[in-house]
XYZ file of C-alpha atoms in Angstrom:
629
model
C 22.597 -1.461 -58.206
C 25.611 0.523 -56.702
C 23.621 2.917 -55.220
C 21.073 0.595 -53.807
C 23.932 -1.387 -52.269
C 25.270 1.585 -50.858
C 21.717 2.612 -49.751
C 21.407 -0.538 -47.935
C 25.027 -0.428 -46.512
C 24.583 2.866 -44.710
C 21.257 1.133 -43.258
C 22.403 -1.273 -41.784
C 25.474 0.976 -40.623
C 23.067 3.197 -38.926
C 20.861 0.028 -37.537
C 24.635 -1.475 -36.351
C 25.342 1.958 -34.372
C 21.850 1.907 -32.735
C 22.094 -1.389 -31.567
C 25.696 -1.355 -30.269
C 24.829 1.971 -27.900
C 21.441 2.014 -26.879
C 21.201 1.357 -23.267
C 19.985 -2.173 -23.244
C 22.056 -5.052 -23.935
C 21.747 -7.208 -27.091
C 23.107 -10.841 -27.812
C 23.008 -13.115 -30.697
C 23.887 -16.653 -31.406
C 23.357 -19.350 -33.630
C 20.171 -21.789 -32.459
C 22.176 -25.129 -33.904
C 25.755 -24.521 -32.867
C 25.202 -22.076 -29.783
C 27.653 -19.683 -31.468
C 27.724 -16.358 -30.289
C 27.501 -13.498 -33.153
C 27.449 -10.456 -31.317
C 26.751 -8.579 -28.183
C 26.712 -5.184 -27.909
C 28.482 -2.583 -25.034
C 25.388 -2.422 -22.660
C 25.406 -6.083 -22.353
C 29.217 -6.323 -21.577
C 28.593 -3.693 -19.155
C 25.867 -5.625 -17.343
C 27.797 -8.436 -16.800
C 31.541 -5.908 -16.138
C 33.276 -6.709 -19.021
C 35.890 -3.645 -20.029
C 36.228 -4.866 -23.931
C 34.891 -6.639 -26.471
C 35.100 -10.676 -25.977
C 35.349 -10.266 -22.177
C 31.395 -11.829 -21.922
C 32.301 -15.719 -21.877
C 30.954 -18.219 -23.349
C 29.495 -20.394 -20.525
C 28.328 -16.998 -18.953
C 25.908 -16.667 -22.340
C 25.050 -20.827 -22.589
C 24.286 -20.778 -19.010
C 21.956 -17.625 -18.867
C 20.451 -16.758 -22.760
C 20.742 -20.509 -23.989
C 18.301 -21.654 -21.244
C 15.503 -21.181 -23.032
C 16.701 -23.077 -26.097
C 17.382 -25.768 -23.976
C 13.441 -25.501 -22.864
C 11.980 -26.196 -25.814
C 14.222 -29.123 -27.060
C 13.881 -30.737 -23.172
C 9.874 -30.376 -24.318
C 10.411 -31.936 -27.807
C 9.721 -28.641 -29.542
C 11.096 -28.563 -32.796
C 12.724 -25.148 -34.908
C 10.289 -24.641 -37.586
C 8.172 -21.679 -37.833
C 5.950 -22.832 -36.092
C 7.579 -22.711 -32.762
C 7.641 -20.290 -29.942
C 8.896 -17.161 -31.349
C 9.441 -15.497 -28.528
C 10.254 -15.812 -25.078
C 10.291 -13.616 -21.844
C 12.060 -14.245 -18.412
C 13.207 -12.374 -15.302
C 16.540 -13.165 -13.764
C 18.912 -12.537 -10.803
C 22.490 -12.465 -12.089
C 25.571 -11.701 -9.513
C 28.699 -10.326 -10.902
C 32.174 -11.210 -9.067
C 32.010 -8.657 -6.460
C 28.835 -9.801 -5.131
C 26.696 -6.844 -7.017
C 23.197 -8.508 -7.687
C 21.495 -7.356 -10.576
C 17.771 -8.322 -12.015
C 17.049 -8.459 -15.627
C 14.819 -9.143 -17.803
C 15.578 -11.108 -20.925
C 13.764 -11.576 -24.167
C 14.391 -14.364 -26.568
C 13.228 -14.167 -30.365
C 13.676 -16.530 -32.565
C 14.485 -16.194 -35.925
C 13.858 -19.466 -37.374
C 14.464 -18.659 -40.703
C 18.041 -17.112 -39.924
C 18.969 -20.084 -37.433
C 19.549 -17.014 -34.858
C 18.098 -16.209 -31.420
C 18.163 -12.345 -30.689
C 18.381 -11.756 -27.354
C 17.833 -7.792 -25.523
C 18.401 -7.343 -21.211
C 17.063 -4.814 -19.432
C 18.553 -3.703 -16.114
C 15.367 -3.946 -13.947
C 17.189 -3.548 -10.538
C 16.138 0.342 -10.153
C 12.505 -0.386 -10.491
C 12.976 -3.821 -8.188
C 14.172 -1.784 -5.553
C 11.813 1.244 -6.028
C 8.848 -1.711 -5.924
C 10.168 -3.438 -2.114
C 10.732 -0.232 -0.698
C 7.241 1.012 -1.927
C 6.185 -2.519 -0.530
C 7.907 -2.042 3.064
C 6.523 1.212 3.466
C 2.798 0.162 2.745
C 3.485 -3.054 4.550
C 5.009 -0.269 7.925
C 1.671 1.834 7.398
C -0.400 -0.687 7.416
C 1.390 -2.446 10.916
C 1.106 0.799 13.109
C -2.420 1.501 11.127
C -3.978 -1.867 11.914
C -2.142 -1.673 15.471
C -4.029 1.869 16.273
C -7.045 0.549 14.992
C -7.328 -2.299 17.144
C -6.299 0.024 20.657
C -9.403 2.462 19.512
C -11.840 -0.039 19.203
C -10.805 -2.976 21.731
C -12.189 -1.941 25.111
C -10.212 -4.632 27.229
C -6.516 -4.671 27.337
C -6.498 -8.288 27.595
C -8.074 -9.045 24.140
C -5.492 -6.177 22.636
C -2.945 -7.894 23.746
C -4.181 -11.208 22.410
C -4.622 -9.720 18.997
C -1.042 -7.760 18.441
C 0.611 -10.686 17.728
C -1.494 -11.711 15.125
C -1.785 -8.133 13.264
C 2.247 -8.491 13.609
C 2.450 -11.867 12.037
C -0.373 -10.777 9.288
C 1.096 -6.887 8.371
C 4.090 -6.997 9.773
C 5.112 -10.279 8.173
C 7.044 -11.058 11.336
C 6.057 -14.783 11.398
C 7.077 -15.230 15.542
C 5.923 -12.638 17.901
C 4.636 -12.565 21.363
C 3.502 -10.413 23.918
C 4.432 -10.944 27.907
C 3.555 -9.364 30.831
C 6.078 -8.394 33.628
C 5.928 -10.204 36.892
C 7.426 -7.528 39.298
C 6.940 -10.457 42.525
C 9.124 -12.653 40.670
C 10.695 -10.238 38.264
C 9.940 -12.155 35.506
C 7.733 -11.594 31.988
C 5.481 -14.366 31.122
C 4.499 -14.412 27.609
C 0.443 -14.274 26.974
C 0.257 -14.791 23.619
C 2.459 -16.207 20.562
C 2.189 -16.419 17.148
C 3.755 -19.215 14.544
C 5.365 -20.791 17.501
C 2.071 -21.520 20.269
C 3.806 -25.073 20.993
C 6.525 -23.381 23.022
C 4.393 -21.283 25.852
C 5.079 -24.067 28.109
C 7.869 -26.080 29.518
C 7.812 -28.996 31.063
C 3.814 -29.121 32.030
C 4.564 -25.006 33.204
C 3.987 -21.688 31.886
C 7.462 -20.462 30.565
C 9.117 -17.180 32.065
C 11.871 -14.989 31.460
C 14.146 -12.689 32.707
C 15.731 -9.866 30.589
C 18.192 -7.623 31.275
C 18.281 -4.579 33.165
C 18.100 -2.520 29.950
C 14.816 -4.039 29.175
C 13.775 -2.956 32.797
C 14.089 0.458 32.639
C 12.450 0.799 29.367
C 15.177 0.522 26.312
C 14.308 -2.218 23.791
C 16.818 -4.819 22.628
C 17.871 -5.181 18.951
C 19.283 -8.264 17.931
C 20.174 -8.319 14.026
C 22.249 -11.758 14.223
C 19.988 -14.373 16.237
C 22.655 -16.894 15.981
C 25.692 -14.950 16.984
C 24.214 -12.910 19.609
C 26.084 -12.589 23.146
C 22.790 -11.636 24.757
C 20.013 -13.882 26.288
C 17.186 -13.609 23.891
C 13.863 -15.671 24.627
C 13.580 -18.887 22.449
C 16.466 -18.379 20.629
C 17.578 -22.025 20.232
C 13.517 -22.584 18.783
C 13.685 -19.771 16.736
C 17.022 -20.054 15.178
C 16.234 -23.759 14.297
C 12.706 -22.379 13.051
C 15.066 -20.253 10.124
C 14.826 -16.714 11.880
C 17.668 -14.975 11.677
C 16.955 -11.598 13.906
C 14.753 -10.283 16.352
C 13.286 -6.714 18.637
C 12.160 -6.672 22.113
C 10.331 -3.712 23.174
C 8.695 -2.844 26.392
C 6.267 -0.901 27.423
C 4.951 0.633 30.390
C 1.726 2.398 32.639
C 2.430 5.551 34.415
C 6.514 4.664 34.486
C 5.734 1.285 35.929
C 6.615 -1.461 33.813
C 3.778 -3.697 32.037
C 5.080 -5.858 29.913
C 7.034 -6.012 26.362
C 6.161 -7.493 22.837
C 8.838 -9.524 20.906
C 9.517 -9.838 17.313
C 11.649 -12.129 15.161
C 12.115 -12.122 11.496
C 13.528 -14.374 8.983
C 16.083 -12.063 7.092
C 19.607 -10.700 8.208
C 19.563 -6.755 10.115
C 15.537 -6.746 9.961
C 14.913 -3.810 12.288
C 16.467 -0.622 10.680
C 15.496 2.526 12.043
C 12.413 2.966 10.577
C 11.395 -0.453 12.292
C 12.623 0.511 15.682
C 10.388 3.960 15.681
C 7.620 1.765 14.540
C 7.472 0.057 17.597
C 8.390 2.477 20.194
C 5.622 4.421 18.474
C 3.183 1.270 19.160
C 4.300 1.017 22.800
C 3.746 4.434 23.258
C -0.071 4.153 21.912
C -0.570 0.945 24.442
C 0.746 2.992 27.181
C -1.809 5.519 26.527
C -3.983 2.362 25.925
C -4.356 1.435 29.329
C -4.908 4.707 30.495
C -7.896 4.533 28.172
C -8.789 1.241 29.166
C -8.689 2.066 33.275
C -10.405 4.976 31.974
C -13.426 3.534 30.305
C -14.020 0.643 33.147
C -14.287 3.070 35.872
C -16.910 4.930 33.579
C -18.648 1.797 32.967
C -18.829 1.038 37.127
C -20.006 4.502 37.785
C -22.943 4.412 35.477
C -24.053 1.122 36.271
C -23.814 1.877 40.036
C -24.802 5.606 40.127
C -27.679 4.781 42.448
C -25.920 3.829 45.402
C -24.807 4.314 49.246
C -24.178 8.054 49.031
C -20.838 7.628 50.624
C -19.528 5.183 49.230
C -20.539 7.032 45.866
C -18.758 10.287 47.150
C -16.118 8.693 47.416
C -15.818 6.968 43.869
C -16.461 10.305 42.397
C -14.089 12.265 44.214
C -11.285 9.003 43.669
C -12.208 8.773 39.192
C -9.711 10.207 36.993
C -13.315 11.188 35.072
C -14.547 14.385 35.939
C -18.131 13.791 37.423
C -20.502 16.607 38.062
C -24.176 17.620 38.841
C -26.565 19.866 37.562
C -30.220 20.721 38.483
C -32.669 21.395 36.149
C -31.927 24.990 34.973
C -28.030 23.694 34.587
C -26.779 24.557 37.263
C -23.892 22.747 39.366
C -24.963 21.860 42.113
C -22.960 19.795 45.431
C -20.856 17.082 42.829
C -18.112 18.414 40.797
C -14.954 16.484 41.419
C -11.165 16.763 41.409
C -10.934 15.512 38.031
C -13.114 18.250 36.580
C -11.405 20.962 37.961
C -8.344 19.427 37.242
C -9.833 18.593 33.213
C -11.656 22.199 32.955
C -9.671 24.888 35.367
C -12.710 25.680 37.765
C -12.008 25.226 41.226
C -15.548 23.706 42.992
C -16.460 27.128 44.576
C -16.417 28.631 41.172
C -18.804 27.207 39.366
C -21.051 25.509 42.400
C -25.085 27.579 41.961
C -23.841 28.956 38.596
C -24.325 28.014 34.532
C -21.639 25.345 33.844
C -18.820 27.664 32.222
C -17.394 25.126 29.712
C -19.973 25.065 27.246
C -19.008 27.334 24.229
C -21.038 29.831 22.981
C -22.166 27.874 19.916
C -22.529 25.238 21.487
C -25.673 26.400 23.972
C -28.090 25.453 21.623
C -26.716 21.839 21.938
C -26.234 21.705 25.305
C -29.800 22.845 25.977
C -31.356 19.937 23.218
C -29.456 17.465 25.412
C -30.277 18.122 28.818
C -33.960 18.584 28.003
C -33.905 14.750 26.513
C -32.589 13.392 30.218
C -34.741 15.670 31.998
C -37.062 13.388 30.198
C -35.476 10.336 31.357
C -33.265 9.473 29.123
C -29.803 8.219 29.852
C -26.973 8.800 26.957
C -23.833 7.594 26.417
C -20.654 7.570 24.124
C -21.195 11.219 23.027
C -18.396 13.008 21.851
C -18.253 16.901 22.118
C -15.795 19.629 22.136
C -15.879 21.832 25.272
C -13.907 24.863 27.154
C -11.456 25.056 29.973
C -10.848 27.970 31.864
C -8.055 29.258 29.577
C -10.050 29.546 26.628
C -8.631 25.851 25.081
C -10.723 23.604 23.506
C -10.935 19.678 25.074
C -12.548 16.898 23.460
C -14.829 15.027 25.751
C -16.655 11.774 25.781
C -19.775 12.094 27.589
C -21.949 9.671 29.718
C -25.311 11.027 31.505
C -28.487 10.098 32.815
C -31.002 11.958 35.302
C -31.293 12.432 39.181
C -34.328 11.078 40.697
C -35.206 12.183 44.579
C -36.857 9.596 46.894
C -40.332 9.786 45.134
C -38.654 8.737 41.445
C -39.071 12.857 40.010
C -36.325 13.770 37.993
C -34.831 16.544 39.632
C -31.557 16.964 37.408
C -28.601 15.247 36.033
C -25.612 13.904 36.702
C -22.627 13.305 34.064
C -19.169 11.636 33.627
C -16.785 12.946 31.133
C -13.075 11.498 29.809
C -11.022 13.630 28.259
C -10.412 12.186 24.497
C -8.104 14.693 23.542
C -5.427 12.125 22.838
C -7.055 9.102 21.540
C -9.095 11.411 18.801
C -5.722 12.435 17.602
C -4.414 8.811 17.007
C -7.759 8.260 15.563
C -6.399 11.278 12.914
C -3.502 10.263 12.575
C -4.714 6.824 11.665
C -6.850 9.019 8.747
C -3.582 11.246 8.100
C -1.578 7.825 7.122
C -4.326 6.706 5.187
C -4.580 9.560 3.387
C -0.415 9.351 3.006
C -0.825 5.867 1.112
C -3.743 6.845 -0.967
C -1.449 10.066 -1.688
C 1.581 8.527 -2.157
C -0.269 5.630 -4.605
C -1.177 8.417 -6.904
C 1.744 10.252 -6.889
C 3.293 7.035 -8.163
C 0.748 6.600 -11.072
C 1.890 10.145 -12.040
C 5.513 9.435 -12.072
C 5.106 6.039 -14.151
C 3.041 8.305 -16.701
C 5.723 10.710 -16.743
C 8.540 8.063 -17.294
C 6.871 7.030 -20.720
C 6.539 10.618 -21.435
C 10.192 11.610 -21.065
C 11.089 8.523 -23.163
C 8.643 9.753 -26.090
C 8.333 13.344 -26.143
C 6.272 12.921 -29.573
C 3.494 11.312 -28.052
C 3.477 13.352 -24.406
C 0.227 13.697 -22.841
C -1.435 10.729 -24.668
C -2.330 8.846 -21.726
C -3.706 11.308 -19.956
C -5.557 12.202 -23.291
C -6.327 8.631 -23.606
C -7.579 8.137 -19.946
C -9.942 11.927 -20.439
C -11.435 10.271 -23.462
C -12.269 6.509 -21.676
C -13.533 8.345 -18.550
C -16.139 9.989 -20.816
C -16.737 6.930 -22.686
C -17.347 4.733 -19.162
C -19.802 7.438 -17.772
C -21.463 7.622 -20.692
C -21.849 3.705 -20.237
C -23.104 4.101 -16.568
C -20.322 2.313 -15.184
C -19.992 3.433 -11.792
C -17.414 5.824 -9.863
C -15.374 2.496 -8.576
C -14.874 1.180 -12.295
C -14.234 4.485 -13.719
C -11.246 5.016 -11.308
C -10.227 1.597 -11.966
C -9.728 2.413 -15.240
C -8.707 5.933 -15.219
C -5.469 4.540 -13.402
C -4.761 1.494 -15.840
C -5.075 4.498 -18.765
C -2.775 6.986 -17.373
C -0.101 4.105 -17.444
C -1.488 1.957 -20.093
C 2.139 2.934 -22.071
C 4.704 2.397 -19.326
C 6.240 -0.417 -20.976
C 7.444 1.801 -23.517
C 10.680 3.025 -21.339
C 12.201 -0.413 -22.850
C 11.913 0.290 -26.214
C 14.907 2.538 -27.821
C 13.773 6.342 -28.460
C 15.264 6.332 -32.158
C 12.046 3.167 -32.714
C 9.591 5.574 -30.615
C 10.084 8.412 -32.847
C 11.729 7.066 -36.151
C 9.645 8.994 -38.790
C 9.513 6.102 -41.523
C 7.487 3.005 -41.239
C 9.346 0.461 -38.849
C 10.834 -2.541 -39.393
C 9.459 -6.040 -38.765
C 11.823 -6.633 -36.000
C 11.331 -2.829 -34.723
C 7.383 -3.351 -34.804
C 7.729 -6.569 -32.876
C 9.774 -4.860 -30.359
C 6.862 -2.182 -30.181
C 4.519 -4.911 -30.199
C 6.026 -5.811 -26.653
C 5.107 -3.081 -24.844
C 1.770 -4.534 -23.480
C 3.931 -7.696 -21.834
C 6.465 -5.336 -20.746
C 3.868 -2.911 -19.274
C 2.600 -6.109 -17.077
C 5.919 -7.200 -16.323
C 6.279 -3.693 -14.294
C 3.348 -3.648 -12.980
C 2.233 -7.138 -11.919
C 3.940 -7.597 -8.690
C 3.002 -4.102 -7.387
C -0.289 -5.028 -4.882
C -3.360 -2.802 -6.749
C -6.166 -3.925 -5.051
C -7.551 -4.021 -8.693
C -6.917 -5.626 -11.951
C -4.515 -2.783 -13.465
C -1.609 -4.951 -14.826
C -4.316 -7.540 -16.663
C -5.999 -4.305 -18.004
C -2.821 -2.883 -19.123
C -2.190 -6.152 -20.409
C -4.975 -6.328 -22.685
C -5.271 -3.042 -24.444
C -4.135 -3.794 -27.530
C -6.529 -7.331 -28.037
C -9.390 -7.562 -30.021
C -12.811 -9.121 -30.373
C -11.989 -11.125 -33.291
C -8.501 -12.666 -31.645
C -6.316 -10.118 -34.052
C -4.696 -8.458 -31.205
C -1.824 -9.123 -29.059
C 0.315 -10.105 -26.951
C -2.115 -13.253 -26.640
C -4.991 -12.844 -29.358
C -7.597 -12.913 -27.013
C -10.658 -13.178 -28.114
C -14.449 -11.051 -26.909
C -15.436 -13.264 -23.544
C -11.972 -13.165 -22.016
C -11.094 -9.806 -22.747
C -12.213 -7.131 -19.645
C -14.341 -4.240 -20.573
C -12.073 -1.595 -19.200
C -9.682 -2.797 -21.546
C -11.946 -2.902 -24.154
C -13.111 1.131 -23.216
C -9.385 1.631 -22.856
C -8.618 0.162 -26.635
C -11.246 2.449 -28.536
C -9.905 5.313 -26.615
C -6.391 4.884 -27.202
C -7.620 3.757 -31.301
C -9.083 7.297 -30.933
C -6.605 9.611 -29.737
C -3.665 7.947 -31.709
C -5.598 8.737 -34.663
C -6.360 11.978 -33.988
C -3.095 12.867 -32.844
C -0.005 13.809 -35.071
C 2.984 11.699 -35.019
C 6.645 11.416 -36.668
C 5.270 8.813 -39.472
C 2.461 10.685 -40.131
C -0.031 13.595 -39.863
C -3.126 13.616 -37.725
C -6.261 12.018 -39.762
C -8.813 13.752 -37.179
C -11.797 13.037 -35.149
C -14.098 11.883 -37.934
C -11.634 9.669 -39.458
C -11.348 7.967 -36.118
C -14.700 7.473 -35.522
C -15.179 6.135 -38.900
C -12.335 3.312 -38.117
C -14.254 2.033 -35.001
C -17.756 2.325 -37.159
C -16.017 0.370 -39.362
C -14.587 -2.829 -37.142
C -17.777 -2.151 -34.416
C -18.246 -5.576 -33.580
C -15.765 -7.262 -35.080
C -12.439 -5.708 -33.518
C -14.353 -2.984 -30.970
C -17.149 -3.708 -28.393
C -20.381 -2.377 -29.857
C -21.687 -0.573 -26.839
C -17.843 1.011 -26.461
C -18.230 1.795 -29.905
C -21.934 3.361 -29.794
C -20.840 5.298 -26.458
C -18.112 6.889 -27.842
C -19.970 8.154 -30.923
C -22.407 9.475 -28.263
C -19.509 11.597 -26.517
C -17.706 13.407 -29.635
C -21.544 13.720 -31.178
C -24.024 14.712 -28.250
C -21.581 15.087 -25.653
C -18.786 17.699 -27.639
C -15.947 16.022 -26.487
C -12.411 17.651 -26.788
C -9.442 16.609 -25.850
C-alpha cells in the first residue's frame, strides 16, 4: 500500500510539474461556488501577473466563468449529461493597452464539480493570418487594376470601373476618380463608390480644388480624417459616414495633369508604405494607359479609313505615333514608311525604301512570308502580336494590323501595315502572371511551414503528413478523382495535424498509454486544427476536411460523430490514409504493426467505420500498385 501511495504521489508530482510549466495557461475552479483551485505560471503570465495570487478573481469570473453562466442562462443542468466541453476565442487587453487573443477551452468535470480550463496565446498566428490577408488582399488590388487597363480599350469605362475594383479588393468602401479641369482649375469627380448621392450639389456637378502639391503630381496622405488641417474632398460626408483616413493620388499624360483617384478607409493610419507604392504604381500603369488608349484609337481610324484622299492620308500617317509602312508584293518598302517607324525600328526612310524590310529576324522569315501571302490574298488581319528587330540588334514587341493595296482596277498590288510598339504593356501583362505566380508561391510555402510547425512540436511522428498525404494521393488516383480534388486534398493532408502545436510535447511523445484527460486533450486536435485554419480564405474546403478526419461512417468518430452522408470523401480518403500510416509507423507507445496489419484493420471496419471504395482502392495500391512510403 506504501509503495503504491508513493507510486501515485510521484505521479501526480510529475503531472503537477507539467502542468504548472508548459507554455499554455491552465485554470481551475469549482462549478457550484466559482472557487478558483489553481492556475498555473503561463496563465499569470498572460494576463502580467509577477506571483502567484496576482490573477483576480473578477478577472477569472468575468472571462473563464462565462461559459458556466451559458448553460445555466439556457436551463442546462450539471449532470453528465451536459456539455462537456466548450471552445471560445477571445480578445483580452492587459493594463498597458497590450491586446492579446486567446483561445480558451472549458471541460467539465461533472463528477469532480470542477471546470478545467487551458489558454492559448493565439496573437502570433492572428497577426501572421491579417498580414497574409493584406498582402493577398494588395495583390489582388494592383492585379485586378492591371487587368482591367489591358483589356478595357476606352479610358472612360477604366475609369468608371477603378472605383469599384477599389471598393471590392481594396476594401476601401469610398473612392472616386476625377478629372482635372485645367480652364477652371478644378477636378470634377466621374465616378464614386459607397457614396454616389454626393456627386452633386445643389442641382450641379460638384468640383474641387486641391492644393498645389496635388498639382504638380505628389499625392496627399491623410491618416486622421477628422483632425486634418488640410482641405480634403467630402470630408464632413465621410467622417460622418465612420471613415477615419484617406489618399489622394494623381496622375498624369505626357507631364500634363489628368486627373487623380481618391481613397478613404474606415481604420486609423490606413495607407502605410506599402499602400502608398500601391497606388503610385497604379497611376503609373494609367499613365501608360492612355498612351495605349490614344494609341489603339488612332489604329482603329487608320484601318477603317485606309482608303482615302491620298493627302489627307499622308498626312495621318506621317502625324501617328504607329509606325505605318508599305510593301509591294515581293516585300519590299515601297513610298510609306513613317516617322514613327524609323523612330520604333532605327531605319531612316532612305534605308530601307526598294529593299527587304530589315526587321524581320532570321527565324522569323518563314512567318513573315505565311503572312503576307494570306493578304496578298485579300485578307486583312489584325491584333497580331510578334517580336521583331530594330537596327541595334534589340528585340521589340509589336502589335500588328494589315490588309492589302488595291490600284484603281481593285488588283492587289501589296500591303500596307500599322504597328504599336507593346513592349510595355506585355510586361505589365507579366508582371500581372509574375504576382500570380507570387501568391500561388507564397500559398504553398505557407502549407509547408504549417506542416513543419507540427513537426518540430513532435519529432516522433515527423514526416507523417507528408507520408499521409503520398499515401491518399495514390488512393484518390486510384479512385479517378480528378487533378483539382487530388490537390484539394493533398493540401488538407500535409496539414491535417496542425492542431497538434497546442497540445504539450511530454502528451505527444509520453511512451505509456495516456490518460483520460490527456487523450481528450489529443482528441482536440481536429477542432483546434479548424480553429487555425478556418478564417484563412482557401478557395476550398480545407479547414472542414481537416475537421473531419478523424469521423467515421458509423458516428464513432469525433469531434462531432458524424455520420457516412455528411462526412466529405477527401476526408474519408484522408482517414484510411492516416489509419494506415499510423499503423505502420513506429511510435513511443508502441512498435510498428506493418502494412498487412493495417490493411487488415480497414478490411475489418470496411463499411462500417471506412468508405468501401476508400477501402477497396487502397488495397488496390499496396497490392497491384506496390506502394511504399
Amino acid at each position: 500500500q506504501k509503495k503504491a501511495e508513493l507510486e501515485l504521489a510521484q505521479k501526480n508530482e510529475l503531472i503537477h510539474t507539467i502542468i504548472c510549466n508548459i507554455p499554455i495557461g491552465i485554470a481551475a475552479h469549482t462549478m457550484d461556488t466559482k472557487k478558483l483551485l489553481f492556475a498555473n505560471d503561463s496563465l499569470k503570465k498572460m494576463f502580467g501577473c509577477k506571483k502567484a495570487g496576482d490573477v483576480g478573481e473578477e478577472e477569472i469570473k468575468k472571462i473563464f466563468f462565462a461559459p458556466l453562466r451559458q448553460n445555466q442562462a439556457k436551463g442546462e443542468n450539471t449532470k453528465r449529461t451536459s456539455k462537456k466541453v466548450s471552445q471560445r476565442d477571445i480578445i483580452h487587453k492587459g493594463e498597458k493597452g497590450v491586446t492579446t487573443f486567446m483561445h480558451l477551452t472549458h471541460i467539465f468535470l461533472y463528477g469532480q464539480n470542477t471546470v478545467v480550463t487551458t489558454a492559448t496565446d493565439n496573437t502570433k498566428i492572428v497577426q501572421a493570418t491579417d498580414e497574409a490577408k493584406r498582402q493577398s488582399r494588395l495583390y489582388a488590388l494592383l492585379s485586378n487594376i492591371d487587368k482591367a487597363i489591358v483589356h478595357n480599350r476606352l479610358s472612360d469605362q477604366l475609369l468608371l470601373d477603378i472605383p469599384m475594383i477599389l471598393n471590392k479588393y481594396g476594401q476601401f468602401h469610398f473612392s472616386w476618380v476625377g478629372l482635372y479641369d485645367e480652364i477652371e482649375d478644378v477636378f470634377k469627380p466621374i465616378a464614386t463608390m459607397g457614396m454616389e448621392n454626393v456627386l452633386e450639389e445643389n442641382g450641379q456637378q460638384r468640383s474641387f480644388v486641391l492644393g498645389p502639391g496635388i498639382r504638380e503630381g505628389k499625392p496627399l496622405i491623410v491618416n486622421n480624417l477628422q483632425a486634418a488641417d488640410e482641405y480634403v474632398p467630402w470630408k464632413e460626408e465621410a467622417v460622418g459616414q465612420g471613415f477615419c483616413s484617406c489618399g489622394l493620388f494623381p496622375f498624369s499624360f505626357k507631364g500634363k495633369l489628368l486627373g487623380l483617384i481618391a481613397a478613404y478607409s474606415t481604420d486609423d493610419c490606413s495607407f502605410t508604405a506599402k499602400e502608398i507604392d500601391l497606388f503610385k504604381e497604379v497611376t503609373h500603369d494609367l499613365s501608360f494607359a492612355f498612351q495605349s488608349y490614344e494609341e489603339a484609337n488612332l489604329r482603329a481610324l487608320l484601318q477603317k479609313e485606309m482608303i482615302g484622299k491620298n493627302y489627307e492620308l499622308q498626312a495621318l500617317i506621317e502625324a501617328s505615333p504607329l509606325a505605318i509602312f508599305e510593301l509591294d508584293q515581293e516585300g519590299c518598302v515601297q513610298s510609306i514608311w513613317n516617322q514613327a517607324a524609323e523612330k520604333m525600328f532605327g531605319y531612316k526612310k532612305q534605308e530601307v525604301v526598294g529593299k527587304k524590310l530589315p526587321i524581320v529576324p532570321k527565324e522569323k522569315i518563314g512567318e513573315f512570308k505565311k503572312l503576307v501571302s494570306r493578304v496578298l490574298k485579300g485578307e486583312s488581319l489584325s491584333n497580331i502580336e510578334l517580336t521583331r528587330r530594330r537596327k541595334d540588334g534589340s528585340s521589340i514587341n509589336i502589335m500588328l494590323a494589315t490588309a492589302p493595296l488595291y490600284d484603281h482596277h481593285k488588283n492587289i498590288i501589296g500591303v500596307m501595315a500599322i504597328i504599336s510598339d507593346i513592349t510595355q504593356q506585355k510586361r505589365i501583362i507579366n508582371r500581372i502572371s509574375e504576382n500570380e505566380q507570387n501568391i500561388k508561391r507564397l500559398f504553398y510555402q505557407t502549407i509547408e511551414s504549417m506542416s513543419f510547425i507540427v513537426e518540430t512540436k513532435d519529432p516522433y511522428t515527423s514526416g507523417h503528413q507528408k507520408r499521409v498525404a503520398k499515401l491518399a494521393s495514390s488512393i484518390s488516383r486510384q479512385m479517378g478523382m480528378d487533378d483539382g480534388q487530388r490537390n484539394i486534398l493533398d493540401l488538407a493532408s500535409v496539414i491535417h495535424d496542425i492542431g497538434k502545436i497546442y497540445i504539450p510535447q511530454s502528451i505527444l511523445s509520453k511512451p505509456g498509454n495516456l490518460t483520460e484527460i490527456e487523450f481528450s486533450l489529443i482528441k482536440l486536435h481536429p477542432e483546434s486544427s479548424y480553429q487555425i485554419l478556418k478564417n484563412i480564405d482557401f478557395p476550398w474546403p480545407i479547414a472542414e476536411i481537416v475537421l473531419q478526419h478523424h469521423e467515421r461512417l458509423d458516428g464513432s468518430g469525433y469531434p462531432k460523430g458524424l455520420q457516412d452522408q455528411d462526412i466529405l470523401i477527401e476526408a474519408k480518403i484522408l482517414a484510411v490514409a492516416d489509419v494506415m500510416e499510423a499503423m505502420s509507423s513506429h511510435r513511443p507507445y508502441r512498435p510498428a504493426s506493418g502494412i498487412e496489419k493495417a490493411l487488415e484493420e480497414i478490411r475489418k471496419h470496411r463499411g462500417k467505420r471506412y468508405e468501401p471504395a476508400v477501402v477497396d482502392a487502397a488495397e488496390k495500391v499496396f497490392k497491384e500498385n506496390k506502394f511504399v512510403f
